[in-house]
Amino acid sequence: MTIQKIMVVGAGQMGAGIAQVCAMSGIEVVLHDIKEEIVEKGMLAIDKQLQRQVEKGKLTKELKEETLSRLSSSTELQKASTVDLVIEAVIEKMDVKTSLFQELDKIAPEHAILASNTSSLPITEIAAATSRPEKVIGMHFMNPVPVMKLVEVIRGLATSDEVYEEIKALTKKINKVPVEVNDFPGFVSNRILMPMINEAIYTVYEGVAEPEAIDEVMKLGMNHPMGPLTLADFIGLDTCLFIMETLHEGFGDDKYRPCPLLRKYVKAGWLGKKSGRGFYRYE
Ligand code: CAA
């Protein structure tokens, strides 16, 4: 099978980014969400992002228009009946994902692959909600999707070799680098990244240093493009807490306990860049 048409479910920042990179690589993409205004916002974000590249001379006007012509919007899940692959990028709640996958399982053609962009939820459990667990796989993109090269390709317990190879080829086609990972809490990326961020938060909590100093140490000392607290604000502190809780529960090991300061910030609504305040303030 060659994947020619994709539906991306969830038109938030990740979903829009995924739809953009797929459409740019010549694939027909349907961007779906439950509300018209969310899909429109996603489509607008893609348009703006492409326009920026045109202005920088990195993309021609013609290629921008071609990319946009391959994109369509949807608020009817039924449109999944004509696609070869669905990439889900909705809220990180297992019950939302399992009921969505159950619906998609009924609508999508028999040959279609169902992928999830989850950052830490078990692919095996999502797959078990469908009648095609061998065709369910994780495609974990990194934020910002148009810039970051990695896609963690997560094999659930039942994912077939054929489906893995298909997704690996697709990932290369969209100019990303696939890395094969097995299905364990946090996969590889968040199992390593989040404890580092959590430790940086403990370092603030215990008064070892100010956030600016901690970020400076990691930027200048370890050549990280962003310090861990800036990155935490960028990812969203609610997302960081959710992933730490998934690791803590999944492994039952206290080394993954979320820092109380992280919980406090999330309870206060200090979610990082998206809420205007996290470890830093944003305009
Ligand atoms: N969307 C699209 N493009 C963006 C962007 C965005 N949000 N932010 C920056 N860019 C582009 C810029 O347009 C610029 O492109 P050109 O080179 O074509 O001009 C390029 O990225 C570099 O941007 P800047 O020069 O403005 O800034 P920078 O050099 O500081 O790079 C960054 C910005 C790429 C975000 C960099 O700071 C970085 O790599 N940060 C770390 C990001 C990271 O770790 N991401 C993973 C998060 S974890 C995750 O996603 C998984 C999870 O499950 C939580």
Coordinates of C-alpha atoms and ligand atoms in Angstrom, one line a residue:
M1 CA 0.0 0.0 0.0
T2 CA 1.2 3.5 -0.7
I3 CA -0.3 6.2 1.6
Q4 CA -1.9 8.8 -0.6
K5 CA -4.6 10.3 1.6
I6 CA -4.4 11.1 5.3
M7 CA -6.9 12.4 7.8
V8 CA -5.4 14.3 10.8
V9 CA -7.8 14.4 13.7
G10 CA -7.3 17.4 16.0
A11 CA -6.5 20.8 14.5
G12 CA -4.5 22.2 17.4
Q13 CA -0.8 23.2 17.2
M14 CA 0.4 19.6 16.7
G15 CA -2.4 18.5 14.3
A16 CA -2.0 21.6 12.1
G17 CA 1.8 21.1 12.0
I18 CA 1.4 17.4 11.0
A19 CA -1.2 18.3 8.3
Q20 CA 1.2 20.9 7.0
V21 CA 4.3 18.7 6.6
C22 CA 2.2 15.9 5.0
A23 CA 0.6 18.3 2.5
M24 CA 4.0 19.8 1.7
S25 CA 5.2 16.3 0.7
G26 CA 2.5 15.8 -1.9
I27 CA 0.0 13.9 0.2
E28 CA -3.7 14.8 0.2
V29 CA -4.7 15.7 3.8
V30 CA -8.1 16.2 5.5
L31 CA -7.7 18.2 8.7
H32 CA -10.5 17.3 11.1
D33 CA -11.8 18.6 14.4
I34 CA -15.1 18.6 16.1
K35 CA -15.7 22.4 15.8
E36 CA -15.6 24.5 12.6
E37 CA -13.7 27.3 14.3
I38 CA -11.0 25.1 15.6
V39 CA -10.4 23.6 12.1
E40 CA -10.4 27.1 10.6
K41 CA -7.9 28.3 13.2
G42 CA -5.7 25.3 12.3
M43 CA -6.0 26.0 8.5
L44 CA -5.1 29.7 9.1
A45 CA -2.1 28.7 11.2
I46 CA -0.8 26.6 8.3
D47 CA -1.4 29.4 5.8
K48 CA 0.5 31.8 8.0
Q49 CA 3.4 29.4 8.5
L50 CA 3.7 28.8 4.7
Q51 CA 3.4 32.5 4.0
R52 CA 6.4 33.1 6.4
Q53 CA 8.4 30.7 4.4
V54 CA 7.5 32.4 1.1
E55 CA 8.6 35.8 2.6
K56 CA 11.9 34.2 3.7
G57 CA 12.4 32.9 0.1
K58 CA 12.3 29.3 1.3
L59 CA 9.1 28.4 -0.5
T60 CA 7.7 29.6 -3.8
K61 CA 4.2 31.1 -4.0
E62 CA 3.3 28.2 -6.4
L63 CA 4.4 25.6 -3.9
K64 CA 2.5 27.3 -1.2
E65 CA -0.7 27.2 -3.3
E66 CA -0.1 23.6 -4.3
T67 CA 0.3 22.7 -0.6
L68 CA -2.9 24.4 0.3
S69 CA -4.8 22.8 -2.6
R70 CA -3.9 19.4 -1.1
L71 CA -5.5 20.4 2.2
S72 CA -9.2 20.2 3.1
S73 CA -11.0 20.7 6.3
S74 CA -13.6 18.5 8.0
T75 CA -16.0 18.4 10.9
E76 CA -17.4 15.0 9.8
L77 CA -15.5 12.0 10.9
Q78 CA -17.2 10.0 8.2
K79 CA -14.7 11.6 5.8
A80 CA -12.2 9.0 7.2
S81 CA -13.9 6.5 4.9
T82 CA -11.6 7.4 2.0
V83 CA -8.2 7.7 3.7
D84 CA -5.3 5.3 3.9
L85 CA -4.0 6.6 7.2
V86 CA -5.5 8.6 10.2
I87 CA -3.1 10.5 12.5
E88 CA -4.8 11.3 15.7
A89 CA -3.6 14.4 17.6
V90 CA -6.4 15.1 20.1
I91 CA -6.4 15.8 23.9
E92 CA -4.2 13.4 26.0
K93 CA -7.1 11.5 27.6
M94 CA -7.3 7.8 27.2
D95 CA -11.1 7.6 27.2
V96 CA -11.3 10.3 24.5
K97 CA -8.7 8.4 22.4
T98 CA -10.3 5.0 22.8
S99 CA -13.7 6.1 21.8
L100 CA -12.3 8.0 18.8
F101 CA -10.3 4.9 17.7
Q102 CA -13.5 2.8 18.1
E103 CA -15.3 5.1 15.8
L104 CA -12.5 5.4 13.3
D105 CA -12.2 1.6 13.3
K106 CA -15.8 1.4 12.0
I107 CA -15.4 4.2 9.5
A108 CA -11.9 3.9 8.0
P109 CA -11.3 1.4 5.1
E110 CA -10.1 -2.1 6.1
H111 CA -6.6 -1.4 4.8
A112 CA -6.2 1.9 6.7
I113 CA -3.6 2.4 9.4
L114 CA -4.7 4.3 12.6
A115 CA -1.8 6.2 14.2
S116 CA -1.7 8.2 17.4
N117 CA 0.5 11.2 18.1
T118 CA 0.2 10.6 21.8
S119 CA 3.3 11.7 23.8
S120 CA 3.0 9.0 26.5
L121 CA -0.2 7.0 26.5
P122 CA 0.1 3.3 25.7
I123 CA -0.4 2.5 22.0
T124 CA -1.2 -1.1 23.0
E125 CA -4.2 0.0 25.0
I126 CA -5.5 2.4 22.3
A127 CA -5.0 -0.5 19.8
A128 CA -7.0 -2.9 22.0
A129 CA -10.1 -0.7 21.6
T130 CA -10.1 -1.5 17.8
S131 CA -10.7 -4.7 15.8
R132 CA -7.4 -4.0 14.0
P133 CA -4.6 -3.7 16.6
E134 CA -2.0 -4.8 14.1
K135 CA -2.8 -1.6 12.1
V136 CA -2.4 0.7 15.1
I137 CA 0.9 2.5 15.7
G138 CA 2.3 5.6 17.4
M139 CA 3.7 8.5 15.4
H140 CA 5.1 10.9 18.0
F141 CA 6.0 14.2 16.4
M142 CA 7.9 16.9 18.2
N143 CA 6.9 20.6 18.6
P144 CA 7.3 22.7 16.5
V145 CA 6.4 20.0 13.9
P146 CA 7.6 21.9 10.8
V147 CA 11.1 22.3 12.4
M148 CA 11.8 19.2 14.4
K149 CA 13.2 16.2 12.4
L150 CA 12.2 13.4 14.7
V151 CA 9.2 11.1 14.6
E152 CA 9.2 8.4 17.3
V153 CA 7.5 5.4 15.7
I154 CA 6.0 3.4 18.5
R155 CA 5.1 -0.2 18.0
G156 CA 2.3 -1.5 20.1
L157 CA 2.3 -5.1 21.2
A158 CA 0.3 -6.2 18.1
T159 CA 1.6 -3.7 15.5
S160 CA 2.6 -5.7 12.4
D161 CA 6.0 -5.4 10.7
E162 CA 4.2 -4.4 7.5
V163 CA 2.5 -1.5 9.2
Y164 CA 5.7 -0.4 10.8
E165 CA 7.6 -0.4 7.5
E166 CA 4.8 1.5 5.9
I167 CA 4.9 4.2 8.5
K168 CA 8.7 4.3 8.5
A169 CA 8.6 5.0 4.7
L170 CA 5.9 7.6 5.1
T171 CA 7.9 9.4 7.8
K172 CA 10.9 9.6 5.4
K173 CA 8.7 10.8 2.6
I174 CA 7.6 13.8 4.8
N175 CA 11.2 14.6 5.4
K176 CA 11.4 13.4 9.0
V177 CA 13.6 10.8 10.6
P178 CA 11.8 7.8 12.0
V179 CA 13.1 6.2 15.2
E180 CA 11.7 2.8 16.2
V181 CA 10.6 2.5 19.8
N182 CA 8.7 0.0 21.8
D183 CA 5.6 0.8 23.8
F184 CA 6.6 1.6 27.4
P185 CA 5.6 4.7 29.4
G186 CA 6.9 7.9 27.9
F187 CA 8.5 5.9 25.1
V188 CA 12.1 7.2 24.8
S189 CA 11.7 11.0 24.3
N190 CA 9.6 11.8 27.3
R191 CA 11.1 9.1 29.6
I192 CA 14.3 11.0 29.3
L193 CA 13.2 14.6 28.7
M194 CA 10.5 14.9 31.4
P195 CA 12.5 13.7 34.4
M196 CA 15.2 16.3 33.3
I197 CA 12.5 19.1 33.3
N198 CA 11.1 17.8 36.6
E199 CA 14.5 17.9 38.1
A200 CA 15.0 21.5 36.9
I201 CA 11.7 22.3 38.6
Y202 CA 12.9 20.6 41.8
T203 CA 16.1 22.8 41.5
V204 CA 13.8 25.9 41.6
Y205 CA 11.7 24.4 44.4
E206 CA 14.7 23.7 46.6
G207 CA 16.1 27.2 46.0
V208 CA 19.3 26.0 44.4
A209 CA 19.0 28.7 41.6
E210 CA 16.6 31.0 39.8
P211 CA 14.9 29.7 36.6
E212 CA 17.0 32.1 34.5
A213 CA 20.2 30.6 36.0
I214 CA 19.1 27.0 35.6
D215 CA 18.2 27.7 31.9
E216 CA 21.5 29.4 31.3
V217 CA 23.5 26.5 32.8
M218 CA 21.8 24.0 30.4
K219 CA 22.0 26.3 27.4
L220 CA 25.6 27.4 27.7
G221 CA 26.9 24.3 29.5
M222 CA 25.1 21.6 27.6
N223 CA 24.4 23.4 24.3
H224 CA 20.6 22.8 24.7
P225 CA 18.7 25.2 22.3
M226 CA 16.3 26.1 25.2
G227 CA 16.8 25.8 28.9
P228 CA 14.6 23.1 30.5
L229 CA 12.2 25.7 32.2
T230 CA 11.8 27.7 29.0
L231 CA 11.1 24.4 27.2
A232 CA 8.6 23.3 30.0
D233 CA 6.7 26.6 29.4
F234 CA 6.8 26.0 25.7
I235 CA 5.5 22.5 26.0
G236 CA 2.8 23.5 28.6
L237 CA 3.2 22.8 32.3
D238 CA -0.1 20.8 32.3
T239 CA 1.3 18.5 29.6
C240 CA 4.6 18.1 31.6
L241 CA 2.6 17.2 34.7
F242 CA 0.5 14.7 32.8
I243 CA 3.5 13.0 31.4
M244 CA 5.2 12.8 34.8
E245 CA 2.1 11.2 36.2
T246 CA 2.0 8.7 33.3
L247 CA 5.6 7.8 34.0
H248 CA 5.0 7.6 37.8
E249 CA 1.9 5.4 37.4
G250 CA 3.2 3.3 34.6
F251 CA 6.5 2.3 36.3
G252 CA 5.3 2.6 39.9
D253 CA 8.6 4.1 40.7
D254 CA 9.0 7.2 42.9
K255 CA 11.9 8.5 40.9
Y256 CA 9.2 9.8 38.5
R257 CA 7.2 11.7 41.2
P258 CA 6.1 15.1 39.9
C259 CA 7.6 18.1 41.7
P260 CA 5.1 19.7 44.1
L261 CA 5.9 23.1 42.5
L262 CA 4.9 21.8 39.1
R263 CA 1.5 20.7 40.6
K264 CA 1.1 24.1 42.3
Y265 CA 1.7 26.1 39.1
V266 CA -0.8 23.9 37.1
K267 CA -3.4 24.3 39.9
A268 CA -2.8 28.1 39.7
G269 CA -3.4 28.0 35.9
W270 CA 0.2 28.9 35.3
L271 CA 0.5 26.6 32.3
G272 CA 3.4 28.3 30.5
K273 CA 3.5 30.3 27.3
K274 CA -0.1 29.4 26.3
S275 CA -1.6 30.9 29.5
G276 CA 0.8 33.9 29.6
R277 CA 2.6 32.7 32.7
G278 CA 4.7 29.7 33.8
F279 CA 8.3 29.9 35.0
Y280 CA 8.4 33.1 32.9
R281 CA 5.8 35.8 32.0
Y282 CA 4.7 36.2 28.4
E283 CA 3.1 39.2 26.7
Ligands
CAA1 N1 6.6 26.8 14.2 C1 7.2 26.7 13.1 N2 8.5 27.2 12.9 C2 9.1 27.7 13.9 C3 8.5 27.8 15.2 C4 7.2 27.4 15.3 N3 6.6 27.4 16.5 N4 9.4 28.4 16.0 C5 10.6 28.6 15.3 N5 10.4 28.1 14.0 C6 11.4 28.2 13.0 C7 11.7 29.6 12.6 O1 10.8 30.1 11.6 C8 13.1 29.4 12.0 O2 13.0 28.9 10.7 P1 14.1 29.3 9.6 O3 15.4 28.7 10.0 O4 13.5 28.7 8.4 O5 14.1 30.8 9.6 C9 13.7 28.2 12.9 O6 12.6 27.6 13.4 C10 14.6 28.7 14.0 O7 13.8 29.6 14.7 P2 14.5 30.9 15.5 O8 15.7 31.3 14.8 O9 13.4 31.9 15.7 O10 14.7 30.4 17.0 P3 15.6 29.3 17.5 O11 16.9 29.1 16.7 O12 15.7 29.5 18.9 O13 14.8 27.9 17.3 C11 13.4 26.3 18.2 C12 13.6 27.7 17.8 C13 13.5 25.4 16.9 C14 12.0 26.1 18.8 C15 14.6 25.9 19.1 O14 14.6 26.8 20.2 C16 14.5 24.5 19.6 O15 14.9 23.5 19.0 N6 13.9 24.3 20.9 C17 13.7 23.0 21.5 C18 12.5 22.4 20.9 C19 12.2 21.1 21.5 O16 12.9 20.5 22.3 N7 11.1 20.5 21.1 C20 10.6 19.2 21.6 C21 9.7 19.5 22.6 S1 9.1 18.0 23.4 C22 7.9 17.5 22.4 O17 7.5 18.1 21.4 C23 7.4 16.2 22.7 C24 6.5 16.0 23.8 O18 5.8 15.0 23.8 C25 6.3 17.0 24.9

